[in-house]
Amino acid sequence: MAIVVLSPGILTSVQDGGRLGYQQYGVSPSGPMDAHAFRTANILVGNDPDEAGLEMTVMGAELTFTDAAVVAITGADMGATLNGTRTDMYRALCIQAGDVLKLGFAMSGCRSYLAVRGGIGTDPVMGSRATMLGKNFGGYKGRKLQKDDVLEIRPCSNKFTHPETYFTDPETVPAGVRTLRVVMGPQEDRFTEQGIRTFLSSEYTVGQDFDRQGYRLEGEKIEHKTDSNIISDGVVTGSIQVPGTGLPIVMTAERATVGGYTKIATVITADLPLIGQCKAGDRIRFQEVSVETAQDLLKQEADRLEELRKLVEDPSHLPEEKTPAFEEAAPVPEHEFEYTKDVTISINGKAYEVTIQKWK
Amino acid sequence: MSEAVIRPAGDSALLVEFENEISLEVNSRVRALKYTLEQSPFEGMGELVPAYRSLLIGYDPLRIRMKAAQEEIRSRLGHMDKVSLPKAVVTEIPVCYDKEYAVDLEHIAQLEHTTEEEVIRIHSQSDYFVYMLGFAPGHPYTARFENPFSFKRMENPRLKIPGGSIVVQLALSDIIPFDQPCGWNIIGSTPVLACDYRKENPFLLKAGQWIHHRPVSKEEYLDIKKQVEAGTYVCRTWEKED
């Protein structure tokens, strides 16, 4: 069982829940930039939430399958098609041998995820299949995917009966200004009051320099009391460094493990997926919350995923599949319309015959 | 000794800061706290990231909330003076100072107004303390405590230097694990790998230990390199004398 890459898109890599336990040796966790979408995809195909899947960036991949498989697509909407027909996101899709799944440009957001039942079976490095693109290890040969790469799919034994019934409401990546909630510190005392005010009240724009290591933001300069240097200390995913330029850098999955710049605040874990879906030109605001609030929000996120996992493991809990409430329209004499057209549209995988008529 | 400060670093980590200086004394407190936590971890504790004067302590907020984690850390800080750290290890790093690898050796000798032999002697006679690892996987930040050089980094960093390079400034000396840009002078090269992904534990070194550079000829360098490639070379180690 394997996935064959027909076209890799701009930047597609194998990711799992991340490489934990090696930060003291200088190895950052890596893993998905939008952990929420990533885990949702895995749950929908009956996997462990942190199983290895694909992360696609800005423009997705074209893939084919050597055998039947079950996949799910989440995150940014890249207009996925299956054998040329538009297909749904946020649901388990049954793939037949030879089927072609194609993702295009992200219409909103930045990153899409593809989970495959069983997970992708590259050799783990330090216990993880996450690709560390910046350091060329992990995942598939330590690099982004290329045409003709063959990704093995691992066999899966847990029970999974009616994949076509596993779905959740599609989530859309928010448009407009994203508000990232932050916990202040650890070095907020190295900034002036004005500097803190600037940080919390102005709008920042994602610059051209954004990747899995970090997001450089453009906007109003944040004022330091003296300078931006500290004796290097540990960095976390979400740390917001402010170097001498006064412009913030949000540290993401492939960040350094230690750094020598002042960190004004840290993006809360529950909001990290928001930054992972930002691309150049997107606007960001920061809002301060307490650690307690941040931890409550993280708990809510964990509960949401757990709910979804329960539904998938026991489909009897699933609500009846929603059918759009279309009422049959009373026939209207044709001469009152400019034109009439019959089309077939697909909603949640079901085909509906629809008649479009334009008033005169 | 001032009291340690515990600060939140987001919702899943706490940063414990000791005195704001780079010294063995301050770093020994970082090591003592790390050792104490490793010996008796608290419920929900995650990764520990030691640095010069601080320890970053990760935790899982779904298993322990911040206030409780702070209490756990405070209680261990209170017992730290009773901790006796195990003896530190010294790892021997073979270094070839042959001109082919030590591309800046002549320049360093000029900067120090001395001979190349004397530069090699200064670099290879001291033990170096590994304060922390970072920047790249397995990259050690090390320093000696005598005979610092007088020069700092170069004005124009090189865009790429080879993995294995030993680079220096002042009393600092780093092993570069992989090809990377670098603004420090290259004093030699080691055939051993600071990070070898083929191994179950890929890392040669650990924060809190020491290293010692042993000068080797080009012949020995090439011989060790072969053994490293075959996965058979093991660096000599010994216990650090107090």
Coordinates of N, CA and C in Angstrom, one line a residue, chain B residues 23-197:
Chain B
S23 N 28.5 31.9 34.2 CA 29.6 31.4 35.0 C 29.3 29.9 35.4
L24 N 30.3 29.2 35.8 CA 30.2 27.8 36.2 C 29.3 27.7 37.5
E25 N 29.5 28.7 38.4 CA 28.7 28.7 39.6 C 27.2 28.8 39.4
V26 N 26.8 29.8 38.5 CA 25.4 29.9 38.3 C 24.9 28.7 37.5
N27 N 25.7 28.2 36.5 CA 25.2 27.1 35.8 C 25.1 25.8 36.6
S28 N 25.9 25.8 37.7 CA 25.8 24.6 38.5 C 24.4 24.5 39.2
R29 N 23.8 25.7 39.4 CA 22.4 25.7 40.0 C 21.4 25.2 38.9
V30 N 21.7 25.6 37.6 CA 20.8 25.0 36.6 C 20.9 23.5 36.5
R31 N 22.1 23.0 36.6 CA 22.3 21.6 36.5 C 21.7 20.9 37.7
A32 N 21.9 21.5 38.9 CA 21.3 20.9 40.1 C 19.8 20.7 40.1
L33 N 19.2 21.8 39.6 CA 17.7 21.8 39.4 C 17.3 20.7 38.4
K34 N 18.0 20.7 37.3 CA 17.6 19.7 36.2 C 17.8 18.3 36.8
Y35 N 18.9 18.1 37.5 CA 19.2 16.7 38.0 C 18.1 16.3 39.0
T36 N 17.7 17.3 39.9 CA 16.7 17.0 40.9 C 15.4 16.7 40.2
L37 N 15.0 17.4 39.2 CA 13.8 17.1 38.5 C 13.8 15.8 37.8
E38 N 15.0 15.5 37.2 CA 15.1 14.2 36.5 C 15.0 13.0 37.5
Q39 N 15.5 13.2 38.7 CA 15.5 12.2 39.7 C 14.1 12.0 40.3
S40 N 13.4 13.2 40.5 CA 12.0 13.1 41.0 C 11.1 14.0 40.2
P41 N 10.7 13.5 39.0 CA 9.9 14.4 38.1 C 8.5 14.5 38.8
F42 N 7.9 15.7 38.5 CA 6.5 15.8 39.0 C 5.5 15.4 37.9
E43 N 4.3 15.0 38.3 CA 3.2 14.6 37.4 C 3.0 15.6 36.3
G44 N 3.1 15.2 35.1 CA 2.8 16.1 34.0 C 4.0 16.9 33.5
M45 N 5.2 16.6 34.1 CA 6.4 17.3 33.7 C 6.8 16.9 32.3
G46 N 7.3 17.9 31.5 CA 7.7 17.6 30.1 C 9.2 17.8 29.9
E47 N 9.6 18.4 28.8 CA 11.0 18.5 28.5 C 11.7 19.5 29.3
L48 N 13.0 19.3 29.6 CA 13.8 20.3 30.3 C 14.8 20.8 29.3
V49 N 14.9 22.1 29.2 CA 15.9 22.7 28.3 C 16.8 23.6 29.1
P50 N 18.0 23.1 29.4 CA 19.0 23.9 30.2 C 19.7 24.9 29.3
A51 N 19.9 26.1 29.9 CA 20.7 27.1 29.2 C 21.8 27.6 30.2
Y52 N 22.5 28.7 29.8 CA 23.6 29.2 30.7 C 23.1 29.5 32.1
R53 N 22.0 30.2 32.3 CA 21.6 30.7 33.6 C 20.1 30.4 33.9
S54 N 19.5 29.5 33.1 CA 18.1 29.2 33.3 C 17.8 27.8 32.9
L55 N 16.6 27.4 33.4 CA 16.1 26.0 33.0 C 14.7 26.2 32.6
L56 N 14.4 25.8 31.3 CA 13.0 25.9 30.8 C 12.4 24.5 31.1
I57 N 11.2 24.5 31.8 CA 10.6 23.3 32.3 C 9.2 23.2 31.6
G58 N 9.1 22.3 30.7 CA 7.8 22.1 30.0 C 6.9 21.3 30.9
Y59 N 5.6 21.4 30.7 CA 4.6 20.6 31.4 C 3.3 20.5 30.6
D60 N 2.5 19.5 30.9 CA 1.3 19.3 30.2 C 0.1 19.9 31.0
P61 N -0.4 21.0 30.5 CA -1.5 21.7 31.3 C -2.7 20.9 31.4
L62 N -2.9 19.8 30.6 CA -4.0 19.0 30.8 C -3.8 18.0 32.0
R63 N -2.6 17.9 32.5 CA -2.3 17.1 33.6 C -1.9 17.8 34.9
I64 N -1.3 19.0 34.7 CA -1.0 19.8 35.9 C -1.1 21.3 35.5
R65 N -1.8 22.1 36.4 CA -2.0 23.5 36.1 C -0.7 24.3 36.6
M66 N -0.6 25.5 36.1 CA 0.6 26.3 36.4 C 0.9 26.4 37.8
K67 N -0.1 26.8 38.7 CA 0.2 27.1 40.1 C 0.8 25.8 40.7
A68 N 0.2 24.7 40.4 CA 0.7 23.4 41.0 C 2.1 23.1 40.5
A69 N 2.4 23.4 39.2 CA 3.7 23.1 38.7 C 4.7 24.0 39.4
Q70 N 4.3 25.3 39.6 CA 5.2 26.2 40.3 C 5.6 25.7 41.7
E71 N 4.6 25.2 42.3 CA 4.8 24.7 43.7 C 5.8 23.5 43.7
E72 N 5.6 22.6 42.7 CA 6.5 21.5 42.6 C 7.9 22.0 42.4
I73 N 8.1 23.0 41.5 CA 9.4 23.5 41.2 C 10.0 24.2 42.5
R74 N 9.2 25.0 43.1 CA 9.7 25.7 44.3 C 10.2 24.7 45.4
S75 N 9.4 23.6 45.6 CA 9.8 22.7 46.6 C 11.2 22.0 46.3
R76 N 11.4 21.8 45.0 CA 12.7 21.2 44.6 C 13.8 22.2 44.7
L77 N 13.5 23.5 44.4 CA 14.5 24.5 44.6 C 15.0 24.6 46.0
G78 N 14.0 24.4 46.9 CA 14.3 24.5 48.3 C 15.2 23.4 48.8
H79 N 15.3 22.3 48.1 CA 16.1 21.1 48.5 C 17.4 21.0 47.7
M80 N 17.6 22.0 46.9 CA 18.8 21.8 45.9 C 20.1 21.8 46.6
D81 N 20.3 22.5 47.7 CA 21.6 22.5 48.4 C 22.0 21.1 48.9
K82 N 21.0 20.2 49.0 CA 21.4 18.8 49.5 C 21.7 17.9 48.3
V83 N 21.6 18.4 47.1 CA 21.8 17.6 45.9 C 23.3 17.5 45.6
S84 N 23.8 16.2 45.5 CA 25.2 16.1 45.1 C 25.2 15.6 43.7
L85 N 25.6 16.4 42.7 CA 25.6 16.0 41.3 C 26.6 14.9 41.1
P86 N 26.3 14.0 40.2 CA 27.2 13.0 39.8 C 28.5 13.6 39.1
K87 N 29.6 12.9 39.2 CA 30.8 13.5 38.6 C 30.6 13.8 37.1
A88 N 31.1 14.9 36.7 CA 31.0 15.3 35.3 C 31.9 14.4 34.4
V89 N 31.5 14.2 33.2 CA 32.3 13.4 32.3 C 33.1 14.4 31.3
V90 N 34.3 13.9 31.0 CA 35.1 14.6 29.9 C 35.1 13.7 28.7
T91 N 34.7 14.3 27.6 CA 34.8 13.5 26.3 C 36.0 14.1 25.5
E92 N 36.8 13.2 25.0 CA 37.9 13.6 24.2 C 37.5 13.8 22.7
I93 N 37.8 14.9 22.2 CA 37.5 15.3 20.8 C 38.8 15.3 20.0
P94 N 39.0 14.4 19.1 CA 40.2 14.5 18.3 C 40.1 15.6 17.3
V95 N 41.1 16.5 17.2 CA 41.1 17.7 16.3 C 42.3 17.7 15.5
C96 N 42.1 17.8 14.2 CA 43.2 18.0 13.2 C 43.4 19.5 13.0
Y97 N 44.7 20.0 13.3 CA 45.0 21.4 13.1 C 45.8 21.6 11.8
D98 N 45.8 20.5 10.9 CA 46.4 20.6 9.6 C 45.8 21.8 8.8
K99 N 46.7 22.5 8.1 CA 46.3 23.7 7.3 C 45.1 23.4 6.4
E100 N 45.0 22.2 6.0 CA 43.9 21.9 5.0 C 42.5 22.1 5.7
Y101 N 42.5 21.9 7.0 CA 41.2 22.0 7.8 C 41.2 23.3 8.6
A102 N 42.4 23.6 9.2 CA 42.5 24.8 10.0 C 42.7 26.1 9.2
V103 N 41.7 26.4 8.4 CA 41.9 27.5 7.4 C 42.3 28.8 8.0
D104 N 41.9 29.1 9.3 CA 42.2 30.4 9.9 C 43.3 30.3 10.9
L105 N 44.0 29.2 11.0 CA 45.0 29.1 12.0 C 46.1 30.1 11.9
E106 N 46.6 30.4 10.7 CA 47.6 31.4 10.4 C 47.1 32.7 10.8
H107 N 45.9 33.1 10.5 CA 45.3 34.4 10.8 C 45.2 34.5 12.3
I108 N 44.8 33.4 13.0 CA 44.6 33.5 14.4 C 46.0 33.8 15.1
A109 N 47.0 33.1 14.6 CA 48.4 33.3 15.2 C 48.8 34.7 15.0
Q110 N 48.5 35.3 13.9 CA 48.8 36.8 13.6 C 48.0 37.6 14.6
L111 N 46.7 37.4 14.8 CA 45.9 38.2 15.7 C 46.4 38.1 17.1
E112 N 46.9 36.9 17.5 CA 47.4 36.7 18.9 C 48.9 37.0 19.0
H113 N 49.5 37.5 17.9 CA 50.9 37.8 17.9 C 51.8 36.6 18.5
T114 N 51.5 35.4 18.0 CA 52.2 34.3 18.5 C 52.3 33.2 17.3
T115 N 52.9 32.1 17.6 CA 53.1 31.1 16.6 C 51.8 30.2 16.5
E116 N 51.7 29.5 15.4 CA 50.6 28.5 15.2 C 50.7 27.4 16.3
E117 N 51.9 27.0 16.6 CA 52.1 25.9 17.6 C 51.5 26.4 18.9
E118 N 51.8 27.6 19.3 CA 51.3 28.1 20.6 C 49.8 28.2 20.6
V119 N 49.2 28.6 19.4 CA 47.7 28.7 19.3 C 47.1 27.3 19.6
I120 N 47.7 26.3 18.9 CA 47.3 24.9 19.1 C 47.4 24.4 20.5
R121 N 48.5 24.8 21.1 CA 48.8 24.4 22.5 C 47.7 25.0 23.4
I122 N 47.4 26.3 23.3 CA 46.4 27.0 24.1 C 45.0 26.3 23.9
H123 N 44.7 26.0 22.6 CA 43.4 25.5 22.3 C 43.2 24.1 22.9
S124 N 44.3 23.3 22.9 CA 44.2 21.9 23.2 C 44.6 21.5 24.6
Q125 N 45.1 22.5 25.4 CA 45.5 22.1 26.8 C 44.4 22.2 27.8
S126 N 43.4 23.0 27.6 CA 42.3 23.2 28.6 C 41.2 22.2 28.4
D127 N 40.4 22.0 29.5 CA 39.1 21.3 29.4 C 38.1 22.4 29.1
Y128 N 37.1 22.1 28.3 CA 36.0 23.1 28.0 C 34.7 22.6 28.6
F129 N 34.0 23.5 29.2 CA 32.7 23.2 29.8 C 31.6 23.4 28.7
V130 N 30.7 22.4 28.7 CA 29.6 22.4 27.7 C 28.4 23.1 28.5
Y131 N 28.2 24.4 28.2 CA 27.1 25.1 28.9 C 25.7 24.6 28.4
M132 N 25.6 24.5 27.1 CA 24.3 24.0 26.6 C 24.4 23.5 25.2
L133 N 23.4 22.9 24.6 CA 23.4 22.5 23.2 C 22.2 23.3 22.6
G134 N 22.4 23.7 21.3 CA 21.4 24.4 20.6 C 21.9 24.9 19.3
F135 N 21.1 25.7 18.7 CA 21.4 26.3 17.3 C 21.1 25.2 16.3
A136 N 21.9 24.1 16.3 CA 21.7 22.9 15.5 C 21.7 21.7 16.4
P137 N 21.1 20.6 15.9 CA 21.1 19.4 16.7 C 22.5 19.0 17.1
G138 N 22.7 18.8 18.4 CA 24.0 18.4 18.9 C 25.1 19.5 19.0
H139 N 24.8 20.7 18.6 CA 25.8 21.8 18.6 C 26.1 22.3 20.0
P140 N 27.3 22.1 20.5 CA 27.6 22.5 21.9 C 28.1 23.9 22.0
Y141 N 27.7 24.6 23.0 CA 28.3 25.9 23.3 C 29.3 25.7 24.5
T142 N 30.6 25.7 24.1 CA 31.6 25.4 25.2 C 32.6 26.5 25.4
A143 N 33.2 26.5 26.6 CA 34.1 27.6 27.0 C 35.2 27.0 27.9
R144 N 36.4 27.6 27.8 CA 37.5 27.3 28.7 C 37.6 28.4 29.7
F145 N 38.3 28.2 30.8 CA 38.4 29.2 31.8 C 39.7 29.8 32.0
E146 N 40.6 29.7 31.0 CA 41.9 30.3 31.1 C 42.4 30.7 29.7
N147 N 43.4 31.5 29.6 CA 44.0 31.9 28.3 C 43.0 32.2 27.2
P148 N 42.0 33.2 27.4 CA 41.1 33.5 26.3 C 41.9 34.1 25.1
F149 N 41.4 33.9 23.9 CA 42.0 34.6 22.8 C 41.4 36.1 22.9
S150 N 42.1 37.0 22.1 CA 41.6 38.4 22.2 C 40.6 38.7 21.1
F151 N 40.5 37.9 20.1 CA 39.6 38.3 19.0 C 38.2 37.7 19.1
K152 N 37.3 38.5 18.5 CA 35.9 38.0 18.5 C 35.5 37.4 17.1
R153 N 34.3 37.6 16.7 CA 33.9 36.9 15.4 C 34.4 37.8 14.3
M154 N 34.4 37.2 13.1 CA 34.9 37.9 11.9 C 33.9 38.9 11.4
E155 N 34.4 39.9 10.6 CA 33.5 40.9 10.2 C 32.5 40.4 9.1
N156 N 33.0 39.5 8.3 CA 32.1 39.0 7.2 C 32.0 37.5 7.4
P157 N 30.8 37.1 7.9 CA 30.6 35.6 8.1 C 30.7 34.9 6.8
R158 N 31.2 33.6 6.9 CA 31.2 32.8 5.7 C 29.8 32.2 5.5
L159 N 29.4 32.0 4.3 CA 28.0 31.6 4.0 C 27.9 30.1 4.3
K160 N 29.0 29.4 4.2 CA 28.9 27.9 4.5 C 30.3 27.4 5.0
I161 N 30.3 26.8 6.1 CA 31.5 26.1 6.5 C 31.2 24.6 6.7
P162 N 32.2 23.7 6.6 CA 31.8 22.3 6.7 C 31.5 21.8 8.1
G163 N 30.6 20.8 8.2 CA 30.4 20.1 9.4 C 31.7 19.5 9.9
G164 N 31.9 19.5 11.2 CA 33.1 19.0 11.8 C 34.1 20.1 12.1
S165 N 33.8 21.3 11.6 CA 34.7 22.5 11.9 C 34.7 22.8 13.4
I166 N 35.9 23.2 13.9 CA 36.0 23.7 15.3 C 36.2 25.2 15.1
V167 N 35.3 25.9 15.7 CA 35.4 27.4 15.5 C 35.6 28.1 16.9
V168 N 36.3 29.2 16.9 CA 36.7 29.8 18.1 C 36.5 31.4 18.1
Q169 N 36.3 31.9 19.3 CA 36.4 33.3 19.6 C 36.6 33.5 21.1
L170 N 37.3 34.5 21.6 CA 37.6 34.7 23.0 C 37.9 33.3 23.7
A171 N 37.2 33.0 24.7 CA 37.4 31.7 25.4 C 36.5 30.6 24.9
L172 N 35.7 30.9 23.8 CA 34.7 30.0 23.4 C 35.2 29.1 22.2
S173 N 34.7 27.9 22.2 CA 35.0 27.0 21.1 C 33.8 26.1 20.8
D174 N 33.4 26.1 19.6 CA 32.2 25.3 19.3 C 32.5 24.2 18.2
I175 N 31.8 23.1 18.3 CA 31.9 22.1 17.2 C 30.7 22.3 16.3
I176 N 30.9 22.5 15.0 CA 29.8 22.7 14.1 C 29.4 21.3 13.6
P177 N 28.2 20.9 13.9 CA 27.7 19.5 13.5 C 27.5 19.3 12.0
F178 N 26.9 20.3 11.4 CA 26.5 20.2 10.0 C 27.0 21.5 9.2
D179 N 27.1 21.4 7.9 CA 27.4 22.6 7.1 C 26.5 23.7 7.5
Q180 N 27.0 24.9 7.6 CA 26.2 26.0 8.0 C 26.9 27.3 7.8
P181 N 26.2 28.5 7.8 CA 26.9 29.8 7.7 C 27.6 30.0 9.1
C182 N 28.7 30.7 9.1 CA 29.4 30.9 10.4 C 30.3 32.1 10.4
G183 N 30.3 32.9 11.4 CA 31.2 34.1 11.5 C 32.4 33.9 12.4
W184 N 32.6 32.7 12.8 CA 33.8 32.5 13.7 C 35.0 31.9 13.0
N185 N 36.2 32.1 13.5 CA 37.4 31.6 12.8 C 37.5 30.1 13.0
I186 N 37.9 29.4 12.0 CA 38.1 28.0 12.0 C 39.5 27.6 12.4
I187 N 39.6 26.9 13.6 CA 40.9 26.5 14.1 C 41.3 25.1 13.8
G188 N 40.3 24.3 13.4 CA 40.6 22.9 13.1 C 39.4 22.1 12.7
S189 N 39.5 20.8 12.6 CA 38.3 20.0 12.2 C 38.4 18.7 13.0
T190 N 37.2 18.2 13.4 CA 37.1 16.9 14.1 C 36.5 15.9 13.2
P191 N 37.0 14.6 13.1 CA 36.3 13.6 12.3 C 35.1 13.0 13.0
V192 N 34.9 13.3 14.3 CA 33.8 12.7 15.0 C 32.5 13.5 14.8
L193 N 31.3 12.9 14.9 CA 30.1 13.6 14.6 C 29.4 14.0 15.9
A194 N 29.1 15.3 16.0 CA 28.4 15.8 17.2 C 27.0 15.3 17.2
C195 N 26.5 14.9 16.0 CA 25.1 14.4 15.9 C 25.1 13.4 14.8
D196 N 24.8 12.2 15.1 CA 24.8 11.1 14.1 C 23.4 10.4 14.1
Y197 N 22.5 10.8 13.1 CA 21.2 10.3 13.1 C 21.0 8.8 13.0

